[in-house]
Amino acid sequence: MSIELIIFLAMVVTFIAGCFALKLPVSISMVFAAIIGAIVGGYGFPLRHLVEGMFSYVDTVLVITTAMIFMKVVQESGALDALSALIIQKFRKKPALLLCLIMLVIMFPGMITGSSTAAVLSAGSIMAPILMIMGIPVVETACIIAMGGLLGMIAPPVNIPAMIIGGGIDIPFVGFEGPLILLTFPLAFLFVLMFGYKYVKHFDYDEIAPKLNRQSIETHGVKIFIPIFVALILMVINKAVPSIPNLGMPLIFLISAVVGAFTGEKFSPVKVCTESVKSVLPVLGILMGVGMFIQIMTLTGVRGFIVTTCLSLPAGLRYLAMAVAIPLFGAVSSYGSASVLGVPFLLAFLSSNQIITASAISLIASLGDMMPPTALAGIFAAQVVGMDNYTPILKRFIVPSIIIVVWAIGFIILSNSIAPYIVFK
Amino acid sequence: MITLIYRGIVAIVVFFIIKNIFQEEKLTLQANATLVIIPLILRLLMIK
């Protein structure tokens, strides 16, 4: 047994013991795993490397925090309620289209924050009662919400697993929009129709109309949507007019959040910021832990060991290994899976277009959020619809998971052919 | 200019994380928040 494998096993065992035996947060378990890895590797307590590792995700930390502040502002100002009510009213006679738009609303917080939990807990909790009133059973509603969370996490503009994978081989997060849109939106529409269409073919709008919150849109009108438009405009303006300097996502989210404070319901900005930071801290901690974990893996040669193992697999087996190993490692953390296994697999497919391949691997990594025992998206979706046990949701997820993996691998295989049409830098 | 703005954003985030550390009762969650704050303070002070 090579020393790298021993170090890796020591890190994984420490991590699992921290998470499950000592019930520590994932982030702290990762820190301990990194420290143990360094000690077993003969590097003692490498403080400089631990701090260096944390710095890998400082920009991502700022994006997630400001995105969550923006999301809370959109929620508190009443814009999210108004958007839901407007979509249902306008498209009540076209249930298929209505379901697709509801799916987009569920995905929206995930798209902005890069977190499936944010999507499930914010827009998911708002849309769950509406879906159930429309006649969709509880389990299918939970599946739609969980799937919206997963695909929202991967859809642009913010995709943290893709950022992590790209960061591993110094690819800037530029040009990912096209591949991510094509990877996520068709699947989102397919799954929402698969889970819900047969129940909503003949739904009665008058029954759900009184339960929609229309107060904010009636009070404030269209101006309630201004912060969302400001965010969208600031995101695309730099692409359309390159002479305008890029403000960066954190500043765009903060500007939009400030605008949102004046366009809808009144709220306390300090309270919104406090709650936002509190809700994202576990995710930020995981990123810090992942940074340290990866840095120590790199320092001790474990990362190289995993890369060479992946590279030495036969081509056909490589796809199978990726399809199984990445979601399985997601039981630890989908971000951790993207970092530990996503980067080696991206290197293994070096001859394919790297942006499309990284995007496709990030889609497979998202399945980690449905992998027990952590299964964040599944657990929160079950909570939102009032289920005690998330096992029925996981069972319904088997076929969609296979479709997701096949879809992602298809993109990797065809990446060089389709890259000129979908990757725009 | 943009550097100063971003240092301001980092300062805001640091402020709310510190607020959270004092409001949080569980030691492990306080440790988690402390972990996040270390690189942000180093960046705020332009040490790294």
Short mmCIF file of C-alpha atoms in Angstrom, two decimals:
data_model
loop_
_atom_site.label_atom_id
_atom_site.label_comp_id
_atom_site.label_asym_id
_atom_site.label_seq_id
_atom_site.Cartn_x
_atom_site.Cartn_y
_atom_site.Cartn_z
CA MET A 1 0.00 0.00 0.00
CA SER A 2 1.47 3.35 -1.01
CA ILE A 3 2.01 6.10 1.57
CA GLU A 4 -0.39 8.39 -0.37
CA LEU A 5 -3.19 5.85 -0.03
CA ILE A 6 -2.48 5.51 3.71
CA ILE A 7 -2.62 9.30 4.14
CA PHE A 8 -5.85 9.50 2.13
CA LEU A 9 -7.46 6.73 4.17
CA ALA A 10 -6.35 8.44 7.40
CA MET A 11 -7.97 11.69 6.20
CA VAL A 12 -11.20 10.00 5.12
CA VAL A 13 -11.50 7.99 8.35
CA THR A 14 -10.87 11.12 10.45
CA PHE A 15 -13.47 13.01 8.46
CA ILE A 16 -16.09 10.27 8.81
CA ALA A 17 -15.35 9.90 12.53
CA GLY A 18 -15.68 13.68 13.00
CA CYS A 19 -18.98 13.84 11.14
CA PHE A 20 -20.72 10.75 12.42
CA ALA A 21 -19.05 9.66 15.68
CA LEU A 22 -18.28 13.08 17.18
CA LYS A 23 -21.20 14.85 15.39
CA LEU A 24 -18.97 17.79 14.47
CA PRO A 25 -19.89 20.19 11.64
CA VAL A 26 -18.59 19.06 8.22
CA SER A 27 -16.18 22.02 8.12
CA ILE A 28 -14.52 21.22 11.46
CA SER A 29 -14.30 17.52 10.52
CA MET A 30 -12.51 18.52 7.32
CA VAL A 31 -10.05 20.67 9.27
CA PHE A 32 -9.25 17.73 11.57
CA ALA A 33 -8.92 15.42 8.56
CA ALA A 34 -6.48 17.88 6.95
CA ILE A 35 -4.41 18.15 10.15
CA ILE A 36 -4.28 14.35 10.57
CA GLY A 37 -3.32 13.97 6.89
CA ALA A 38 -0.43 16.39 7.36
CA ILE A 39 0.76 14.63 10.51
CA VAL A 40 0.60 11.17 8.90
CA GLY A 41 2.40 12.58 5.85
CA GLY A 42 5.23 13.81 8.08
CA TYR A 43 4.55 17.55 7.77
CA GLY A 44 3.54 18.16 11.41
CA PHE A 45 1.11 21.06 11.83
CA PRO A 46 1.52 23.06 8.58
CA LEU A 47 -0.25 26.30 9.57
CA ARG A 48 0.86 28.15 6.43
CA HIS A 49 -0.66 25.48 4.18
CA LEU A 50 -3.90 25.40 6.14
CA VAL A 51 -4.32 29.18 5.76
CA GLU A 52 -3.23 28.98 2.12
CA GLY A 53 -5.95 26.38 1.52
CA MET A 54 -8.64 28.63 2.99
CA PHE A 55 -7.70 31.40 0.58
CA SER A 56 -8.73 29.25 -2.40
CA TYR A 57 -12.34 30.15 -1.74
CA VAL A 58 -12.27 33.73 -0.42
CA ASP A 59 -13.88 35.08 -3.63
CA THR A 60 -16.52 32.36 -3.54
CA VAL A 61 -17.27 33.22 0.10
CA LEU A 62 -17.98 36.83 -0.89
CA VAL A 63 -20.20 35.73 -3.82
CA ILE A 64 -22.27 33.37 -1.67
CA THR A 65 -22.68 35.84 1.20
CA THR A 66 -23.72 38.79 -0.96
CA ALA A 67 -25.97 36.53 -3.07
CA MET A 68 -27.77 35.36 0.04
CA ILE A 69 -28.21 38.97 1.21
CA PHE A 70 -29.72 39.79 -2.21
CA MET A 71 -31.95 36.69 -2.03
CA LYS A 72 -33.23 37.65 1.42
CA VAL A 73 -33.92 41.20 0.21
CA VAL A 74 -35.92 39.81 -2.75
CA GLN A 75 -37.84 37.62 -0.30
CA GLU A 76 -38.43 40.28 2.38
CA SER A 77 -39.42 42.96 -0.12
CA GLY A 78 -42.18 40.67 -1.38
CA ALA A 79 -40.72 40.27 -4.89
CA LEU A 80 -40.57 36.46 -4.68
CA ASP A 81 -44.23 36.20 -3.59
CA ALA A 82 -45.21 38.67 -6.31
CA LEU A 83 -43.30 36.71 -8.94
CA SER A 84 -45.00 33.43 -7.93
CA ALA A 85 -48.47 35.00 -7.95
CA LEU A 86 -47.88 36.68 -11.30
CA ILE A 87 -46.62 33.51 -13.01
CA ILE A 88 -49.53 31.39 -11.76
CA GLN A 89 -52.11 34.00 -12.75
CA LYS A 90 -50.69 34.56 -16.24
CA PHE A 91 -50.15 30.90 -17.15
CA ARG A 92 -53.04 29.20 -15.37
CA LYS A 93 -54.50 27.97 -18.67
CA LYS A 94 -51.23 26.32 -19.75
CA PRO A 95 -50.35 23.89 -16.95
CA ALA A 96 -47.23 22.51 -18.64
CA LEU A 97 -45.78 25.98 -19.12
CA LEU A 98 -46.89 26.93 -15.60
CA LEU A 99 -45.03 23.96 -14.12
CA CYS A 100 -41.87 24.90 -16.05
CA LEU A 101 -42.07 28.49 -14.78
CA ILE A 102 -42.69 27.32 -11.20
CA MET A 103 -39.57 25.17 -11.60
CA LEU A 104 -37.62 28.28 -12.66
CA VAL A 105 -38.86 30.14 -9.57
CA ILE A 106 -37.73 27.23 -7.36
CA MET A 107 -34.34 27.19 -9.11
CA PHE A 108 -33.84 30.96 -8.92
CA PRO A 109 -32.35 31.21 -5.39
CA GLY A 110 -30.04 28.29 -6.21
CA MET A 111 -28.96 30.00 -9.43
CA ILE A 112 -28.13 33.18 -7.55
CA THR A 113 -26.49 31.66 -4.46
CA GLY A 114 -25.08 28.41 -5.87
CA SER A 115 -26.65 26.51 -2.97
CA SER A 116 -29.39 23.88 -3.31
CA THR A 117 -30.33 24.40 0.33
CA ALA A 118 -31.08 28.08 -0.33
CA ALA A 119 -33.40 27.15 -3.21
CA VAL A 120 -35.22 24.42 -1.29
CA LEU A 121 -35.69 26.50 1.86
CA SER A 122 -36.68 29.82 0.26
CA ALA A 123 -38.50 29.47 -3.07
CA GLY A 124 -39.14 25.77 -2.45
CA SER A 125 -41.01 26.46 0.77
CA ILE A 126 -43.08 29.15 -0.97
CA MET A 127 -43.98 26.98 -3.97
CA ALA A 128 -44.58 23.69 -2.07
CA PRO A 129 -48.09 24.59 -0.83
CA ILE A 130 -49.02 25.89 -4.28
CA LEU A 131 -47.88 22.67 -5.98
CA MET A 132 -49.81 20.59 -3.47
CA ILE A 133 -52.93 22.72 -3.87
CA MET A 134 -52.64 22.20 -7.62
CA GLY A 135 -53.07 18.47 -6.92
CA ILE A 136 -49.49 17.16 -6.95
CA PRO A 137 -48.93 14.52 -4.21
CA VAL A 138 -46.58 15.27 -1.32
CA VAL A 139 -43.72 13.00 -2.46
CA GLU A 140 -43.76 14.34 -6.02
CA THR A 141 -43.84 17.91 -4.68
CA ALA A 142 -40.78 17.18 -2.55
CA CYS A 143 -39.06 15.63 -5.58
CA ILE A 144 -39.78 18.72 -7.70
CA ILE A 145 -38.43 21.01 -4.97
CA ALA A 146 -35.32 18.90 -4.37
CA MET A 147 -34.66 18.66 -8.12
CA GLY A 148 -35.18 22.43 -8.47
CA GLY A 149 -32.60 22.92 -5.72
CA LEU A 150 -30.04 20.62 -7.35
CA LEU A 151 -30.41 22.02 -10.86
CA GLY A 152 -30.66 25.59 -9.54
CA MET A 153 -27.33 25.07 -7.79
CA ILE A 154 -25.75 24.11 -11.14
CA ALA A 155 -27.56 26.62 -13.39
CA PRO A 156 -25.81 29.94 -14.08
CA PRO A 157 -24.86 32.58 -13.04
CA VAL A 158 -23.33 31.01 -9.89
CA ASN A 159 -22.18 27.37 -9.89
CA ILE A 160 -19.86 26.69 -6.98
CA PRO A 161 -18.89 23.10 -7.93
CA ALA A 162 -17.85 24.35 -11.39
CA MET A 163 -15.92 27.22 -9.75
CA ILE A 164 -14.17 24.72 -7.46
CA ILE A 165 -13.35 22.33 -10.33
CA GLY A 166 -12.18 25.20 -12.56
CA GLY A 167 -10.12 26.63 -9.70
CA GLY A 168 -8.32 23.29 -9.45
CA ILE A 169 -6.72 23.73 -12.86
CA ASP A 170 -6.82 27.55 -13.05
CA ILE A 171 -9.79 27.94 -15.40
CA PRO A 172 -11.55 31.27 -14.69
CA PHE A 173 -15.35 31.06 -14.30
CA VAL A 174 -15.92 32.60 -17.73
CA GLY A 175 -17.88 31.12 -20.64
CA PHE A 176 -19.78 28.59 -18.50
CA GLU A 177 -23.22 30.15 -19.04
CA GLY A 178 -24.06 28.39 -22.34
CA PRO A 179 -23.10 24.85 -21.27
CA LEU A 180 -24.74 25.25 -17.87
CA ILE A 181 -27.99 26.52 -19.37
CA LEU A 182 -28.12 23.56 -21.77
CA LEU A 183 -27.17 21.10 -19.06
CA THR A 184 -29.76 22.23 -16.53
CA PHE A 185 -32.86 23.85 -18.04
CA PRO A 186 -33.93 20.98 -20.36
CA LEU A 187 -33.56 18.55 -17.45
CA ALA A 188 -35.46 20.87 -15.10
CA PHE A 189 -38.39 21.09 -17.52
CA LEU A 190 -38.29 17.34 -18.17
CA PHE A 191 -38.32 16.42 -14.48
CA VAL A 192 -41.01 18.87 -13.40
CA LEU A 193 -43.28 17.54 -16.17
CA MET A 194 -42.33 13.96 -15.33
CA PHE A 195 -43.22 14.42 -11.66
CA GLY A 196 -46.16 16.82 -11.91
CA TYR A 197 -47.87 17.12 -15.29
CA LYS A 198 -50.31 14.22 -14.97
CA TYR A 199 -51.70 15.75 -11.75
CA VAL A 200 -52.17 19.32 -13.02
CA LYS A 201 -53.71 18.76 -16.44
CA HIS A 202 -57.04 20.10 -15.20
CA PHE A 203 -56.22 22.18 -12.11
CA ASP A 204 -58.63 24.85 -10.85
CA TYR A 205 -57.09 28.33 -10.54
CA ASP A 206 -59.98 29.70 -8.48
CA GLU A 207 -59.13 27.22 -5.74
CA ILE A 208 -55.56 28.44 -5.28
CA ALA A 209 -56.09 32.15 -6.06
CA PRO A 210 -56.99 33.11 -2.45
CA LYS A 211 -53.84 31.41 -1.16
CA LEU A 212 -51.47 33.43 -3.35
CA ASN A 213 -49.83 36.43 -1.69
CA ARG A 214 -50.71 39.30 -4.07
CA GLN A 215 -50.49 42.07 -1.52
CA SER A 216 -46.98 43.21 -2.39
CA ILE A 217 -47.53 43.40 -6.15
CA GLU A 218 -50.84 45.26 -5.67
CA THR A 219 -49.18 47.76 -3.32
CA HIS A 220 -45.93 48.35 -5.20
CA GLY A 221 -46.67 47.32 -8.80
CA VAL A 222 -43.95 46.40 -11.27
CA LYS A 223 -41.28 48.38 -9.40
CA ILE A 224 -41.06 45.51 -6.92
CA PHE A 225 -39.11 43.59 -9.59
CA ILE A 226 -36.52 46.37 -10.13
CA PRO A 227 -33.78 44.74 -7.96
CA ILE A 228 -34.00 41.54 -10.04
CA PHE A 229 -33.76 43.55 -13.27
CA VAL A 230 -30.83 45.58 -11.89
CA ALA A 231 -28.96 42.36 -11.04
CA LEU A 232 -29.64 40.85 -14.48
CA ILE A 233 -28.64 44.05 -16.32
CA LEU A 234 -25.41 44.47 -14.33
CA MET A 235 -24.54 40.82 -14.97
CA VAL A 236 -24.91 41.05 -18.75
CA ILE A 237 -23.83 44.65 -19.37
CA ASN A 238 -20.15 43.82 -19.06
CA LYS A 239 -20.54 41.02 -21.63
CA ALA A 240 -22.45 43.27 -24.02
CA VAL A 241 -20.23 46.35 -23.55
CA PRO A 242 -16.72 45.12 -22.64
CA SER A 243 -15.46 48.71 -22.18
CA ILE A 244 -17.54 48.97 -19.00
CA PRO A 245 -15.42 47.57 -16.16
CA ASN A 246 -16.59 44.32 -14.59
CA LEU A 247 -18.02 45.07 -11.17
CA GLY A 248 -17.83 41.47 -9.98
CA MET A 249 -20.70 39.39 -8.63
CA PRO A 250 -20.47 40.48 -4.95
CA LEU A 251 -20.77 44.18 -5.84
CA ILE A 252 -23.61 43.48 -8.31
CA PHE A 253 -25.56 41.59 -5.65
CA LEU A 254 -24.99 44.33 -3.06
CA ILE A 255 -26.05 47.13 -5.44
CA SER A 256 -29.21 45.17 -6.32
CA ALA A 257 -29.90 44.47 -2.64
CA VAL A 258 -29.59 48.19 -1.81
CA VAL A 259 -32.03 48.98 -4.65
CA GLY A 260 -34.39 46.32 -3.28
CA ALA A 261 -34.54 48.12 0.05
CA PHE A 262 -36.49 50.95 -1.64
CA THR A 263 -38.78 49.12 -4.08
CA GLY A 264 -41.03 46.91 -1.95
CA GLU A 265 -42.06 46.09 1.60
CA LYS A 266 -40.04 47.74 4.36
CA PHE A 267 -37.57 45.56 6.28
CA SER A 268 -34.58 45.89 8.59
CA PRO A 269 -31.33 45.71 6.53
CA VAL A 270 -29.30 44.74 9.62
CA LYS A 271 -31.68 41.88 10.39
CA VAL A 272 -31.60 40.71 6.76
CA CYS A 273 -27.78 40.77 6.68
CA THR A 274 -27.52 38.99 10.05
CA GLU A 275 -29.93 36.23 8.98
CA SER A 276 -28.24 35.87 5.58
CA VAL A 277 -24.76 35.49 7.09
CA LYS A 278 -26.09 33.04 9.69
CA SER A 279 -27.73 30.86 7.03
CA VAL A 280 -24.66 30.71 4.77
CA LEU A 281 -22.02 30.19 7.47
CA PRO A 282 -22.24 26.35 7.38
CA VAL A 283 -21.64 26.40 3.60
CA LEU A 284 -18.80 28.94 3.96
CA GLY A 285 -17.23 26.77 6.67
CA ILE A 286 -17.39 23.74 4.36
CA LEU A 287 -15.58 25.74 1.67
CA MET A 288 -12.83 26.66 4.15
CA GLY A 289 -12.59 23.02 5.21
CA VAL A 290 -12.51 21.83 1.59
CA GLY A 291 -9.73 24.35 0.88
CA MET A 292 -7.59 23.00 3.73
CA PHE A 293 -8.40 19.38 2.84
CA ILE A 294 -7.34 19.87 -0.78
CA GLN A 295 -4.22 21.86 0.17
CA ILE A 296 -3.02 19.03 2.44
CA MET A 297 -3.90 16.45 -0.22
CA THR A 298 -1.74 18.43 -2.65
CA LEU A 299 1.07 18.86 -0.10
CA THR A 300 1.24 15.16 0.73
CA GLY A 301 0.90 13.88 -2.84
CA VAL A 302 -2.55 12.34 -2.29
CA ARG A 303 -4.08 14.52 -4.97
CA GLY A 304 -1.50 13.43 -7.51
CA PHE A 305 -2.13 9.83 -6.51
CA ILE A 306 -5.88 10.23 -7.20
CA VAL A 307 -5.17 12.05 -10.49
CA THR A 308 -2.82 9.33 -11.75
CA THR A 309 -5.27 6.61 -10.67
CA CYS A 310 -8.06 8.32 -12.63
CA LEU A 311 -5.82 8.93 -15.64
CA SER A 312 -4.70 5.31 -15.73
CA LEU A 313 -8.25 3.96 -15.95
CA PRO A 314 -9.37 2.71 -19.40
CA ALA A 315 -11.60 5.24 -21.22
CA GLY A 316 -14.87 3.33 -20.77
CA LEU A 317 -14.21 2.61 -17.12
CA ARG A 318 -13.38 6.28 -16.56
CA TYR A 319 -16.97 7.29 -17.35
CA LEU A 320 -18.33 4.56 -15.08
CA ALA A 321 -15.95 5.50 -12.26
CA MET A 322 -16.95 9.16 -12.59
CA ALA A 323 -20.68 8.33 -12.64
CA VAL A 324 -20.39 6.28 -9.45
CA ALA A 325 -17.57 7.88 -7.44
CA ILE A 326 -18.53 11.58 -7.70
CA PRO A 327 -22.14 11.22 -6.45
CA LEU A 328 -20.99 8.72 -3.77
CA PHE A 329 -18.34 11.12 -2.44
CA GLY A 330 -21.14 13.70 -2.36
CA ALA A 331 -22.36 11.91 0.77
CA VAL A 332 -19.54 13.88 2.39
CA SER A 333 -20.22 17.12 0.53
CA SER A 334 -21.01 17.88 -3.10
CA TYR A 335 -18.45 20.70 -2.96
CA GLY A 336 -15.86 18.32 -1.52
CA SER A 337 -16.69 15.80 -4.23
CA ALA A 338 -16.26 18.46 -6.92
CA SER A 339 -12.88 19.36 -5.51
CA VAL A 340 -11.43 15.96 -4.60
CA LEU A 341 -12.74 13.96 -7.59
CA GLY A 342 -13.98 16.63 -10.02
CA VAL A 343 -10.53 18.06 -10.70
CA PRO A 344 -8.83 14.67 -11.39
CA PHE A 345 -11.66 13.63 -13.72
CA LEU A 346 -11.43 16.96 -15.52
CA LEU A 347 -7.72 16.24 -16.04
CA ALA A 348 -8.60 12.72 -17.17
CA PHE A 349 -10.73 14.23 -19.96
CA LEU A 350 -8.10 16.75 -20.96
CA SER A 351 -8.71 16.19 -24.68
CA SER A 352 -12.37 17.30 -24.28
CA ASN A 353 -13.47 20.94 -24.07
CA GLN A 354 -12.60 21.86 -20.49
CA ILE A 355 -15.43 24.32 -19.88
CA ILE A 356 -18.13 21.89 -21.01
CA THR A 357 -16.47 19.00 -19.18
CA ALA A 358 -16.18 20.98 -15.92
CA SER A 359 -19.84 22.02 -16.27
CA ALA A 360 -20.94 18.41 -16.87
CA ILE A 361 -18.90 17.11 -13.92
CA SER A 362 -20.44 19.80 -11.71
CA LEU A 363 -23.88 18.50 -12.75
CA ILE A 364 -22.91 14.97 -11.66
CA ALA A 365 -21.45 16.39 -8.42
CA SER A 366 -24.80 18.03 -7.64
CA LEU A 367 -26.26 14.54 -7.11
CA GLY A 368 -24.17 14.43 -3.93
CA ASP A 369 -26.79 16.65 -2.31
CA MET A 370 -29.24 13.72 -2.61
CA MET A 371 -26.80 11.12 -1.32
CA PRO A 372 -27.52 9.77 2.17
CA PRO A 373 -26.67 10.23 4.98
CA THR A 374 -26.24 13.99 4.45
CA ALA A 375 -28.67 14.35 1.46
CA LEU A 376 -29.19 18.05 2.22
CA ALA A 377 -31.62 18.72 -0.65
CA GLY A 378 -33.68 15.60 0.10
CA ILE A 379 -33.87 16.20 3.85
CA PHE A 380 -34.84 19.86 3.50
CA ALA A 381 -37.38 19.11 0.72
CA ALA A 382 -38.99 16.48 2.99
CA GLN A 383 -39.12 19.03 5.83
CA VAL A 384 -40.68 21.67 3.58
CA VAL A 385 -43.59 19.38 2.58
CA GLY A 386 -43.98 17.96 6.11
CA MET A 387 -42.61 14.45 5.55
CA ASP A 388 -40.82 12.66 8.40
CA ASN A 389 -38.76 10.37 6.20
CA TYR A 390 -36.99 11.31 2.96
CA THR A 391 -36.52 7.71 1.73
CA PRO A 392 -39.54 7.82 -0.67
CA ILE A 393 -37.99 10.92 -2.29
CA LEU A 394 -34.68 9.11 -2.76
CA LYS A 395 -36.47 6.16 -4.41
CA ARG A 396 -38.22 8.50 -6.88
CA PHE A 397 -34.81 10.07 -7.59
CA ILE A 398 -33.16 6.94 -9.01
CA VAL A 399 -34.39 7.35 -12.62
CA PRO A 400 -33.77 11.13 -12.75
CA SER A 401 -30.27 10.55 -11.33
CA ILE A 402 -29.46 8.09 -14.12
CA ILE A 403 -30.82 10.56 -16.69
CA ILE A 404 -28.64 13.33 -15.19
CA VAL A 405 -25.50 11.18 -15.36
CA VAL A 406 -26.21 10.06 -18.96
CA TRP A 407 -26.97 13.66 -20.01
CA ALA A 408 -23.72 14.91 -18.44
CA ILE A 409 -21.61 12.14 -20.01
CA GLY A 410 -23.25 12.85 -23.39
CA PHE A 411 -22.08 16.47 -23.10
CA ILE A 412 -18.54 15.36 -22.27
CA ILE A 413 -18.40 12.96 -25.23
CA LEU A 414 -19.73 15.61 -27.64
CA SER A 415 -17.95 18.55 -26.00
CA ASN A 416 -15.47 19.28 -28.79
CA SER A 417 -18.18 19.22 -31.46
CA ILE A 418 -20.65 21.48 -29.64
CA ALA A 419 -18.15 23.85 -27.97
CA PRO A 420 -18.04 26.41 -30.85
CA TYR A 421 -21.84 26.82 -30.59
CA ILE A 422 -22.32 27.02 -26.82
CA VAL A 423 -19.12 28.34 -25.22
CA PHE A 424 -18.84 32.14 -25.48
CA LYS A 425 -15.94 33.79 -23.65
CA MET B 1 -11.24 52.33 -6.29
CA ILE B 2 -12.69 48.84 -6.84
CA THR B 3 -10.17 47.44 -4.33
CA LEU B 4 -11.40 49.87 -1.69
CA ILE B 5 -15.03 48.94 -2.42
CA TYR B 6 -14.23 45.27 -2.08
CA ARG B 7 -12.36 45.86 1.19
CA GLY B 8 -15.54 47.57 2.35
CA ILE B 9 -17.61 44.52 1.36
CA VAL B 10 -15.18 42.25 3.21
CA ALA B 11 -15.45 44.53 6.28
CA ILE B 12 -19.27 44.27 6.19
CA VAL B 13 -19.14 40.47 5.94
CA VAL B 14 -16.57 40.29 8.77
CA PHE B 15 -18.78 42.51 10.95
CA PHE B 16 -21.82 40.27 10.53
CA ILE B 17 -19.81 37.08 11.07
CA ILE B 18 -18.41 38.48 14.34
CA LYS B 19 -21.97 39.45 15.34
CA ASN B 20 -22.99 35.87 14.59
CA ILE B 21 -20.16 34.45 16.70
CA PHE B 22 -21.42 36.36 19.74
CA GLN B 23 -25.06 35.40 19.10
CA GLU B 24 -24.31 31.72 18.45
CA GLU B 25 -24.54 29.45 21.49
CA LYS B 26 -23.03 26.22 20.13
CA LEU B 27 -19.25 26.09 20.41
CA THR B 28 -18.82 24.08 17.19
CA LEU B 29 -20.78 26.67 15.19
CA GLN B 30 -18.71 29.45 16.76
CA ALA B 31 -15.59 27.56 15.68
CA ASN B 32 -17.05 27.23 12.18
CA ALA B 33 -17.63 30.99 11.99
CA THR B 34 -14.12 31.68 13.31
CA LEU B 35 -12.73 29.46 10.58
CA VAL B 36 -14.47 31.56 7.93
CA ILE B 37 -13.33 34.84 9.42
CA ILE B 38 -9.57 34.12 9.39
CA PRO B 39 -8.91 34.58 5.64
CA LEU B 40 -11.35 37.50 5.46
CA ILE B 41 -9.48 39.43 8.19
CA LEU B 42 -6.15 38.69 6.50
CA ARG B 43 -7.60 39.98 3.21
CA LEU B 44 -9.18 43.02 4.88
CA LEU B 45 -5.84 44.00 6.38
CA MET B 46 -4.16 43.24 3.02
CA ILE B 47 -1.77 40.87 4.80
CA LYS B 48 -2.48 38.25 2.14
#
